[in-house]
mmCIF file of N, CA and C in Angstrom:
data_model
loop_
_atom_site.group_PDB
_atom_site.id
_atom_site.type_symbol
_atom_site.label_atom_id
_atom_site.label_comp_id
_atom_site.label_asym_id
_atom_site.label_seq_id
_atom_site.Cartn_x
_atom_site.Cartn_y
_atom_site.Cartn_z
ATOM 1 N N GLU A 158 57.096 -3.117 25.978
ATOM 2 C CA GLU A 158 56.489 -3.389 24.682
ATOM 3 C C GLU A 158 55.096 -3.988 24.901
ATOM 4 N N VAL A 159 54.113 -3.426 24.211
ATOM 5 C CA VAL A 159 52.747 -3.928 24.316
ATOM 6 C C VAL A 159 52.561 -5.130 23.396
ATOM 7 N N GLN A 160 51.988 -6.178 23.943
ATOM 8 C CA GLN A 160 51.674 -7.363 23.141
ATOM 9 C C GLN A 160 50.298 -7.883 23.519
ATOM 10 N N LEU A 161 49.557 -8.345 22.522
ATOM 11 C CA LEU A 161 48.270 -9.006 22.722
ATOM 12 C C LEU A 161 48.306 -10.292 21.902
ATOM 13 N N VAL A 162 48.011 -11.411 22.545
ATOM 14 C CA VAL A 162 48.084 -12.699 21.874
ATOM 15 C C VAL A 162 46.770 -13.447 22.086
ATOM 16 N N GLU A 163 46.053 -13.679 20.979
ATOM 17 C CA GLU A 163 44.780 -14.376 21.056
ATOM 18 C C GLU A 163 44.978 -15.892 20.977
ATOM 19 N N SER A 164 44.034 -16.616 21.559
ATOM 20 C CA SER A 164 44.001 -18.072 21.445
ATOM 21 C C SER A 164 42.569 -18.533 21.648
ATOM 22 N N GLY A 165 42.316 -19.786 21.287
ATOM 23 C CA GLY A 165 41.000 -20.362 21.539
ATOM 24 C C GLY A 165 40.094 -20.468 20.331
ATOM 25 N N GLY A 166 40.538 -19.975 19.192
ATOM 26 C CA GLY A 166 39.706 -20.093 18.004
ATOM 27 C C GLY A 166 39.621 -21.532 17.535
ATOM 28 N N GLY A 167 38.722 -21.766 16.587
ATOM 29 C CA GLY A 167 38.577 -23.113 16.053
ATOM 30 C C GLY A 167 37.279 -23.277 15.305
ATOM 31 N N LEU A 168 36.921 -24.533 15.102
ATOM 32 C CA LEU A 168 35.703 -24.891 14.374
ATOM 33 C C LEU A 168 34.654 -25.379 15.363
ATOM 34 N N VAL A 169 33.446 -24.855 15.239
ATOM 35 C CA VAL A 169 32.358 -25.254 16.124
ATOM 36 C C VAL A 169 31.079 -25.329 15.317
ATOM 37 N N GLN A 170 30.170 -26.190 15.719
ATOM 38 C CA GLN A 170 28.882 -26.290 15.041
ATOM 39 C C GLN A 170 27.953 -25.179 15.515
ATOM 40 N N ALA A 171 27.003 -24.829 14.684
ATOM 41 C CA ALA A 171 26.000 -23.834 15.066
ATOM 42 C C ALA A 171 25.314 -24.273 16.355
ATOM 43 N N GLY A 172 25.132 -23.309 17.249
ATOM 44 C CA GLY A 172 24.563 -23.600 18.555
ATOM 45 C C GLY A 172 25.592 -23.922 19.617
ATOM 46 N N GLY A 173 26.836 -24.126 19.189
ATOM 47 C CA GLY A 173 27.889 -24.475 20.125
ATOM 48 C C GLY A 173 28.541 -23.258 20.765
ATOM 49 N N SER A 174 29.614 -23.520 21.517
ATOM 50 C CA SER A 174 30.291 -22.473 22.279
ATOM 51 C C SER A 174 31.794 -22.524 22.083
ATOM 52 N N LEU A 175 32.429 -21.374 22.215
ATOM 53 C CA LEU A 175 33.884 -21.250 22.228
ATOM 54 C C LEU A 175 34.249 -20.148 23.209
ATOM 55 N N ARG A 176 35.447 -20.238 23.766
ATOM 56 C CA ARG A 176 35.961 -19.158 24.586
ATOM 57 C C ARG A 176 37.307 -18.713 24.035
ATOM 58 N N LEU A 177 37.363 -17.454 23.681
ATOM 59 C CA LEU A 177 38.609 -16.864 23.222
ATOM 60 C C LEU A 177 39.343 -16.231 24.398
ATOM 61 N N SER A 178 40.657 -16.289 24.348
ATOM 62 C CA SER A 178 41.499 -15.649 25.358
ATOM 63 C C SER A 178 42.443 -14.681 24.671
ATOM 64 N N CYS A 179 42.789 -13.616 25.383
ATOM 65 C CA CYS A 179 43.758 -12.651 24.891
ATOM 66 C C CYS A 179 44.710 -12.332 26.035
ATOM 67 N N ALA A 180 45.915 -12.830 25.941
ATOM 68 C CA ALA A 180 46.933 -12.546 26.944
ATOM 69 C C ALA A 180 47.638 -11.252 26.578
ATOM 70 N N VAL A 181 47.705 -10.337 27.541
ATOM 71 C CA VAL A 181 48.280 -9.027 27.251
ATOM 72 C C VAL A 181 49.505 -8.778 28.109
ATOM 73 N N SER A 182 50.391 -7.938 27.613
ATOM 74 C CA SER A 182 51.557 -7.512 28.373
ATOM 75 C C SER A 182 51.912 -6.098 27.941
ATOM 76 N N GLY A 183 52.588 -5.383 28.828
ATOM 77 C CA GLY A 183 53.007 -4.027 28.507
ATOM 78 C C GLY A 183 52.027 -2.957 28.948
ATOM 79 N N PHE A 184 50.861 -3.350 29.486
ATOM 80 C CA PHE A 184 49.908 -2.389 30.031
ATOM 81 C C PHE A 184 48.992 -3.138 30.988
ATOM 82 N N THR A 185 48.177 -2.391 31.714
ATOM 83 C CA THR A 185 47.242 -3.014 32.642
ATOM 84 C C THR A 185 45.811 -2.639 32.273
ATOM 85 N N PHE A 186 44.882 -3.432 32.763
ATOM 86 C CA PHE A 186 43.476 -3.157 32.510
ATOM 87 C C PHE A 186 42.997 -1.942 33.304
ATOM 88 N N ASN A 187 43.782 -1.494 34.240
ATOM 89 C CA ASN A 187 43.410 -0.318 35.022
ATOM 90 C C ASN A 187 43.542 0.977 34.228
ATOM 91 N N ASP A 188 44.330 0.950 33.156
ATOM 92 C CA ASP A 188 44.521 2.184 32.399
ATOM 93 C C ASP A 188 44.257 2.036 30.911
ATOM 94 N N HIS A 189 43.723 0.873 30.498
ATOM 95 C CA HIS A 189 43.385 0.668 29.095
ATOM 96 C C HIS A 189 42.036 -0.029 28.958
ATOM 97 N N ALA A 190 41.249 0.438 28.020
ATOM 98 C CA ALA A 190 40.057 -0.300 27.614
ATOM 99 C C ALA A 190 40.501 -1.435 26.701
ATOM 100 N N ILE A 191 39.779 -2.543 26.722
ATOM 101 C CA ILE A 191 40.135 -3.714 25.950
ATOM 102 C C ILE A 191 38.908 -4.212 25.200
ATOM 103 N N GLY A 192 39.136 -4.919 24.132
ATOM 104 C CA GLY A 192 37.968 -5.359 23.396
ATOM 105 C C GLY A 192 38.268 -6.386 22.339
ATOM 106 N N TRP A 193 37.196 -6.903 21.750
ATOM 107 C CA TRP A 193 37.251 -7.901 20.695
ATOM 108 C C TRP A 193 36.620 -7.347 19.429
ATOM 109 N N PHE A 194 37.264 -7.628 18.316
ATOM 110 C CA PHE A 194 36.790 -7.250 17.000
ATOM 111 C C PHE A 194 36.774 -8.497 16.127
ATOM 112 N N ARG A 195 36.074 -8.417 15.024
ATOM 113 C CA ARG A 195 36.097 -9.524 14.077
ATOM 114 C C ARG A 195 35.998 -8.995 12.650
ATOM 115 N N GLN A 196 36.549 -9.789 11.750
ATOM 116 C CA GLN A 196 36.484 -9.440 10.336
ATOM 117 C C GLN A 196 36.197 -10.693 9.533
ATOM 118 N N ALA A 197 35.051 -10.697 8.877
ATOM 119 C CA ALA A 197 34.671 -11.811 8.017
ATOM 120 C C ALA A 197 35.164 -11.528 6.600
ATOM 121 N N PRO A 198 35.322 -12.556 5.789
ATOM 122 C CA PRO A 198 35.791 -12.356 4.413
ATOM 123 C C PRO A 198 34.894 -11.396 3.650
ATOM 124 N N GLY A 199 35.501 -10.394 3.038
ATOM 125 C CA GLY A 199 34.753 -9.439 2.243
ATOM 126 C C GLY A 199 34.020 -8.381 3.037
ATOM 127 N N LYS A 200 34.191 -8.392 4.354
ATOM 128 C CA LYS A 200 33.495 -7.420 5.197
ATOM 129 C C LYS A 200 34.491 -6.578 5.976
ATOM 130 N N GLU A 201 34.022 -5.441 6.459
ATOM 131 C CA GLU A 201 34.862 -4.593 7.276
ATOM 132 C C GLU A 201 34.978 -5.148 8.688
ATOM 133 N N ARG A 202 36.071 -4.788 9.325
ATOM 134 C CA ARG A 202 36.247 -5.184 10.718
ATOM 135 C C ARG A 202 35.216 -4.466 11.581
ATOM 136 N N GLU A 203 34.649 -5.183 12.543
ATOM 137 C CA GLU A 203 33.632 -4.599 13.409
ATOM 138 C C GLU A 203 33.937 -4.886 14.876
ATOM 139 N N ALA A 204 33.512 -3.979 15.719
ATOM 140 C CA ALA A 204 33.656 -4.176 17.164
ATOM 141 C C ALA A 204 32.612 -5.172 17.621
ATOM 142 N N VAL A 205 33.036 -6.160 18.352
ATOM 143 C CA VAL A 205 32.144 -7.187 18.901
ATOM 144 C C VAL A 205 31.773 -6.847 20.343
ATOM 145 N N SER A 206 32.775 -6.636 21.162
ATOM 146 C CA SER A 206 32.549 -6.308 22.561
ATOM 147 C C SER A 206 33.768 -5.623 23.119
ATOM 148 N N CYS A 207 33.540 -4.596 23.923
ATOM 149 C CA CYS A 207 34.632 -3.844 24.530
ATOM 150 C C CYS A 207 34.333 -3.607 25.994
ATOM 151 N N LEU A 208 35.400 -3.506 26.769
ATOM 152 C CA LEU A 208 35.273 -3.371 28.219
ATOM 153 C C LEU A 208 36.254 -2.327 28.718
ATOM 154 N N SER A 209 35.757 -1.429 29.532
ATOM 155 C CA SER A 209 36.621 -0.464 30.175
ATOM 156 C C SER A 209 36.333 -0.452 31.660
ATOM 157 N N ASN A 210 37.371 -0.613 32.436
ATOM 158 C CA ASN A 210 37.241 -0.537 33.889
ATOM 159 C C ASN A 210 38.437 0.218 34.440
ATOM 160 N N THR A 211 38.702 1.353 33.835
ATOM 161 C CA THR A 211 39.835 2.164 34.261
ATOM 162 C C THR A 211 39.411 3.097 35.391
ATOM 163 N N GLY A 212 40.338 3.903 35.822
ATOM 164 C CA GLY A 212 40.040 4.813 36.910
ATOM 165 C C GLY A 212 39.086 5.923 36.523
ATOM 166 N N TYR A 213 38.871 6.151 35.207
ATOM 167 C CA TYR A 213 38.044 7.281 34.790
ATOM 168 C C TYR A 213 36.830 6.881 33.965
ATOM 169 N N GLU A 214 36.698 5.610 33.604
ATOM 170 C CA GLU A 214 35.482 5.192 32.923
ATOM 171 C C GLU A 214 35.268 3.700 33.138
ATOM 172 N N ALA A 215 34.012 3.315 33.270
ATOM 173 C CA ALA A 215 33.660 1.906 33.436
ATOM 174 C C ALA A 215 32.439 1.645 32.581
ATOM 175 N N SER A 216 32.608 0.804 31.575
ATOM 176 C CA SER A 216 31.510 0.545 30.654
ATOM 177 C C SER A 216 31.773 -0.714 29.871
ATOM 178 N N ILE A 217 30.705 -1.322 29.394
ATOM 179 C CA ILE A 217 30.795 -2.491 28.525
ATOM 180 C C ILE A 217 29.966 -2.235 27.283
ATOM 181 N N TYR A 218 30.533 -2.593 26.137
ATOM 182 C CA TYR A 218 29.837 -2.454 24.860
ATOM 183 C C TYR A 218 29.691 -3.819 24.221
ATOM 184 N N TYR A 219 28.507 -4.078 23.671
ATOM 185 C CA TYR A 219 28.268 -5.271 22.861
ATOM 186 C C TYR A 219 27.609 -4.854 21.556
ATOM 187 N N ALA A 220 28.052 -5.417 20.473
ATOM 188 C CA ALA A 220 27.349 -5.234 19.212
ATOM 189 C C ALA A 220 25.975 -5.891 19.328
ATOM 190 N N ASP A 221 24.982 -5.313 18.668
ATOM 191 C CA ASP A 221 23.624 -5.859 18.742
ATOM 192 C C ASP A 221 23.569 -7.322 18.317
ATOM 193 N N SER A 222 24.403 -7.680 17.374
ATOM 194 C CA SER A 222 24.368 -9.033 16.821
ATOM 195 C C SER A 222 24.834 -10.107 17.803
ATOM 196 N N VAL A 223 25.496 -9.696 18.893
ATOM 197 C CA VAL A 223 26.009 -10.685 19.845
ATOM 198 C C VAL A 223 25.423 -10.538 21.244
ATOM 199 N N LYS A 224 24.595 -9.523 21.455
ATOM 200 C CA LYS A 224 24.000 -9.318 22.783
ATOM 201 C C LYS A 224 23.216 -10.547 23.206
ATOM 202 N N GLY A 225 23.439 -10.959 24.433
ATOM 203 C CA GLY A 225 22.753 -12.121 24.968
ATOM 204 C C GLY A 225 23.431 -13.436 24.647
ATOM 205 N N ARG A 226 24.429 -13.409 23.765
ATOM 206 C CA ARG A 226 25.132 -14.639 23.395
ATOM 207 C C ARG A 226 26.611 -14.603 23.781
ATOM 208 N N PHE A 227 27.225 -13.445 23.701
ATOM 209 C CA PHE A 227 28.659 -13.305 23.998
ATOM 210 C C PHE A 227 28.835 -12.555 25.315
ATOM 211 N N THR A 228 29.900 -12.902 26.040
ATOM 212 C CA THR A 228 30.225 -12.221 27.289
ATOM 213 C C THR A 228 31.708 -11.922 27.321
ATOM 214 N N ILE A 229 32.041 -10.669 27.572
ATOM 215 C CA ILE A 229 33.432 -10.256 27.703
ATOM 216 C C ILE A 229 33.794 -10.194 29.185
ATOM 217 N N SER A 230 35.028 -10.572 29.504
ATOM 218 C CA SER A 230 35.482 -10.505 30.881
ATOM 219 C C SER A 230 36.995 -10.372 30.897
ATOM 220 N N SER A 231 37.522 -10.076 32.069
ATOM 221 C CA SER A 231 38.972 -9.963 32.203
ATOM 222 C C SER A 231 39.403 -10.477 33.561
ATOM 223 N N ASP A 232 40.624 -10.948 33.608
ATOM 224 C CA ASP A 232 41.237 -11.425 34.845
ATOM 225 C C ASP A 232 42.506 -10.606 35.036
ATOM 226 N N ASN A 233 42.441 -9.634 35.928
ATOM 227 C CA ASN A 233 43.581 -8.741 36.118
ATOM 228 C C ASN A 233 44.827 -9.492 36.596
ATOM 229 N N ALA A 234 44.624 -10.489 37.435
ATOM 230 C CA ALA A 234 45.762 -11.230 37.980
ATOM 231 C C ALA A 234 46.511 -11.985 36.881
ATOM 232 N N LYS A 235 45.769 -12.418 35.861
ATOM 233 C CA LYS A 235 46.387 -13.177 34.770
ATOM 234 C C LYS A 235 46.683 -12.307 33.557
ATOM 235 N N ASN A 236 46.318 -11.026 33.622
ATOM 236 C CA ASN A 236 46.487 -10.130 32.469
ATOM 237 C C ASN A 236 45.888 -10.742 31.215
ATOM 238 N N THR A 237 44.703 -11.268 31.363
ATOM 239 C CA THR A 237 44.055 -11.972 30.262
ATOM 240 C C THR A 237 42.604 -11.517 30.126
ATOM 241 N N MET A 238 42.192 -11.347 28.875
ATOM 242 C CA MET A 238 40.807 -10.994 28.564
ATOM 243 C C MET A 238 40.164 -12.182 27.877
ATOM 244 N N TYR A 239 38.859 -12.326 28.065
ATOM 245 C CA TYR A 239 38.155 -13.467 27.499
ATOM 246 C C TYR A 239 36.923 -13.005 26.714
ATOM 247 N N LEU A 240 36.521 -13.858 25.787
ATOM 248 C CA LEU A 240 35.239 -13.673 25.116
ATOM 249 C C LEU A 240 34.555 -15.030 25.098
ATOM 250 N N GLU A 241 33.511 -15.161 25.893
ATOM 251 C CA GLU A 241 32.732 -16.382 25.932
ATOM 252 C C GLU A 241 31.642 -16.252 24.882
ATOM 253 N N MET A 242 31.626 -17.190 23.937
ATOM 254 C CA MET A 242 30.675 -17.142 22.830
ATOM 255 C C MET A 242 29.766 -18.353 22.903
ATOM 256 N N ASN A 243 28.471 -18.114 23.065
ATOM 257 C CA ASN A 243 27.481 -19.182 23.170
ATOM 258 C C ASN A 243 26.452 -19.062 22.050
ATOM 259 N N ASN A 244 25.727 -20.167 21.826
ATOM 260 C CA ASN A 244 24.705 -20.184 20.790
ATOM 261 C C ASN A 244 25.233 -19.573 19.493
ATOM 262 N N MET A 245 26.358 -20.061 19.063
ATOM 263 C CA MET A 245 27.036 -19.471 17.921
ATOM 264 C C MET A 245 26.304 -19.747 16.622
ATOM 265 N N LYS A 246 26.461 -18.805 15.692
ATOM 266 C CA LYS A 246 25.785 -18.870 14.406
ATOM 267 C C LYS A 246 26.818 -18.831 13.285
ATOM 268 N N PRO A 247 26.478 -19.353 12.116
ATOM 269 C CA PRO A 247 27.419 -19.309 10.987
ATOM 270 C C PRO A 247 27.906 -17.898 10.685
ATOM 271 N N GLU A 248 27.072 -16.903 10.925
ATOM 272 C CA GLU A 248 27.478 -15.524 10.656
ATOM 273 C C GLU A 248 28.497 -15.001 11.669
ATOM 274 N N ASP A 249 28.811 -15.769 12.687
ATOM 275 C CA ASP A 249 29.879 -15.402 13.618
ATOM 276 C C ASP A 249 31.252 -15.789 13.066
ATOM 277 N N THR A 250 31.272 -16.494 11.963
ATOM 278 C CA THR A 250 32.532 -16.908 11.359
ATOM 279 C C THR A 250 33.348 -15.690 10.946
ATOM 280 N N ALA A 251 34.586 -15.627 11.438
ATOM 281 C CA ALA A 251 35.448 -14.470 11.166
ATOM 282 C C ALA A 251 36.797 -14.698 11.823
ATOM 283 N N VAL A 252 37.736 -13.821 11.512
ATOM 284 C CA VAL A 252 38.969 -13.744 12.291
ATOM 285 C C VAL A 252 38.690 -12.769 13.433
ATOM 286 N N TYR A 253 38.959 -13.210 14.634
ATOM 287 C CA TYR A 253 38.712 -12.410 15.823
ATOM 288 C C TYR A 253 40.024 -11.834 16.335
ATOM 289 N N TYR A 254 39.989 -10.538 16.632
ATOM 290 C CA TYR A 254 41.168 -9.826 17.115
ATOM 291 C C TYR A 254 40.875 -9.214 18.473
ATOM 292 N N CYS A 255 41.865 -9.173 19.331
ATOM 293 C CA CYS A 255 41.744 -8.370 20.543
ATOM 294 C C CYS A 255 42.533 -7.081 20.348
ATOM 295 N N ALA A 256 42.102 -6.056 21.052
ATOM 296 C CA ALA A 256 42.704 -4.741 20.898
ATOM 297 C C ALA A 256 42.624 -3.989 22.215
ATOM 298 N N ALA A 257 43.420 -2.947 22.314
ATOM 299 C CA ALA A 257 43.438 -2.142 23.532
ATOM 300 C C ALA A 257 43.710 -0.691 23.184
ATOM 301 N N ASP A 258 43.148 0.185 24.008
ATOM 302 C CA ASP A 258 43.386 1.617 23.849
ATOM 303 C C ASP A 258 43.122 2.321 25.161
ATOM 304 N N GLY A 259 43.696 3.502 25.279
ATOM 305 C CA GLY A 259 43.513 4.252 26.506
ATOM 306 C C GLY A 259 42.100 4.765 26.704
ATOM 307 N N ARG A 260 41.320 4.854 25.628
ATOM 308 C CA ARG A 260 39.954 5.371 25.686
ATOM 309 C C ARG A 260 38.982 4.393 25.063
ATOM 310 N N LEU A 261 37.859 4.165 25.713
ATOM 311 C CA LEU A 261 36.870 3.205 25.231
ATOM 312 C C LEU A 261 36.321 3.600 23.860
ATOM 313 N N GLN A 262 36.009 4.865 23.663
ATOM 314 C CA GLN A 262 35.413 5.285 22.396
ATOM 315 C C GLN A 262 36.393 5.145 21.239
ATOM 316 N N THR A 263 37.650 5.410 21.501
ATOM 317 C CA THR A 263 38.673 5.197 20.472
ATOM 318 C C THR A 263 38.766 3.720 20.144
ATOM 319 N N LEU A 264 38.685 2.879 21.161
ATOM 320 C CA LEU A 264 38.723 1.434 20.958
ATOM 321 C C LEU A 264 37.544 0.990 20.110
ATOM 322 N N ILE A 265 36.327 1.385 20.497
ATOM 323 C CA ILE A 265 35.127 0.961 19.773
ATOM 324 C C ILE A 265 35.169 1.430 18.317
ATOM 325 N N SER A 266 35.745 2.588 18.083
ATOM 326 C CA SER A 266 35.817 3.109 16.715
ATOM 327 C C SER A 266 36.759 2.308 15.834
ATOM 328 N N GLY A 267 37.538 1.425 16.427
ATOM 329 C CA GLY A 267 38.467 0.618 15.653
ATOM 330 C C GLY A 267 39.792 1.283 15.381
ATOM 331 N N GLU A 268 40.052 2.391 16.034
ATOM 332 C CA GLU A 268 41.289 3.131 15.789
ATOM 333 C C GLU A 268 42.319 2.896 16.885
ATOM 334 N N SER A 269 42.251 1.736 17.509
ATOM 335 C CA SER A 269 43.171 1.411 18.591
ATOM 336 C C SER A 269 44.607 1.350 18.104
ATOM 337 N N GLU A 270 45.476 1.605 19.025
ATOM 338 C CA GLU A 270 46.902 1.549 18.717
ATOM 339 C C GLU A 270 47.432 0.120 18.777
ATOM 340 N N TYR A 271 46.837 -0.686 19.638
ATOM 341 C CA TYR A 271 47.378 -2.021 19.893
ATOM 342 C C TYR A 271 46.413 -3.116 19.450
ATOM 343 N N TRP A 272 46.948 -4.080 18.703
ATOM 344 C CA TRP A 272 46.145 -5.180 18.151
ATOM 345 C C TRP A 272 46.889 -6.508 18.288
ATOM 346 N N GLY A 273 46.102 -7.577 18.439
ATOM 347 C CA GLY A 273 46.667 -8.912 18.380
ATOM 348 C C GLY A 273 46.733 -9.382 16.938
ATOM 349 N N GLN A 274 47.214 -10.603 16.750
ATOM 350 C CA GLN A 274 47.413 -11.126 15.405
ATOM 351 C C GLN A 274 46.164 -11.797 14.837
ATOM 352 N N GLY A 275 45.197 -12.081 15.681
ATOM 353 C CA GLY A 275 43.941 -12.669 15.237
ATOM 354 C C GLY A 275 43.888 -14.179 15.391
ATOM 355 N N THR A 276 42.671 -14.688 15.567
ATOM 356 C CA THR A 276 42.444 -16.126 15.648
ATOM 357 C C THR A 276 41.170 -16.440 14.863
ATOM 358 N N GLN A 277 41.218 -17.511 14.073
ATOM 359 C CA GLN A 277 40.100 -17.856 13.203
ATOM 360 C C GLN A 277 39.021 -18.587 13.989
ATOM 361 N N VAL A 278 37.789 -18.155 13.791
ATOM 362 C CA VAL A 278 36.621 -18.840 14.344
ATOM 363 C C VAL A 278 35.711 -19.207 13.175
ATOM 364 N N THR A 279 35.368 -20.474 13.088
ATOM 365 C CA THR A 279 34.504 -20.942 12.013
ATOM 366 C C THR A 279 33.323 -21.680 12.620
ATOM 367 N N VAL A 280 32.116 -21.275 12.233
ATOM 368 C CA VAL A 280 30.898 -21.898 12.735
ATOM 369 C C VAL A 280 30.206 -22.592 11.564
ATOM 370 N N SER A 281 30.069 -23.891 11.668
ATOM 371 C CA SER A 281 29.438 -24.657 10.599
ATOM 372 C C SER A 281 27.939 -24.788 10.856
ATOM 373 N N SER A 282 27.198 -24.832 9.768
ATOM 374 C CA SER A 282 25.729 -24.918 9.901
ATOM 375 C C SER A 282 25.256 -26.355 9.927
#
């Protein structure tokens, strides 16, 4: 059974940092692309950052709004994915979800099969 469990959300002041974690089970990073999405109130869910390091594709995607501030990474030994968020802005406030799919482009499109339950991130001004 595939499971993704996010943690690390919370309240932070503008300019501050948070690190989100996503513990996964039921698949490996060798055969699935993984990524982070967010959904703010009244807005559509958007891809924040995605990572693929499978046997057939290796690539990293960042939304323009987070380039230079957010970093995605994974620890294969711990089956955990991370999102390091620095210099945070009030517009980063959203529920953050981790997701996984066999193909990076399917993941980025938001049509992934596997999703976590989400963790709230709030950035105060």
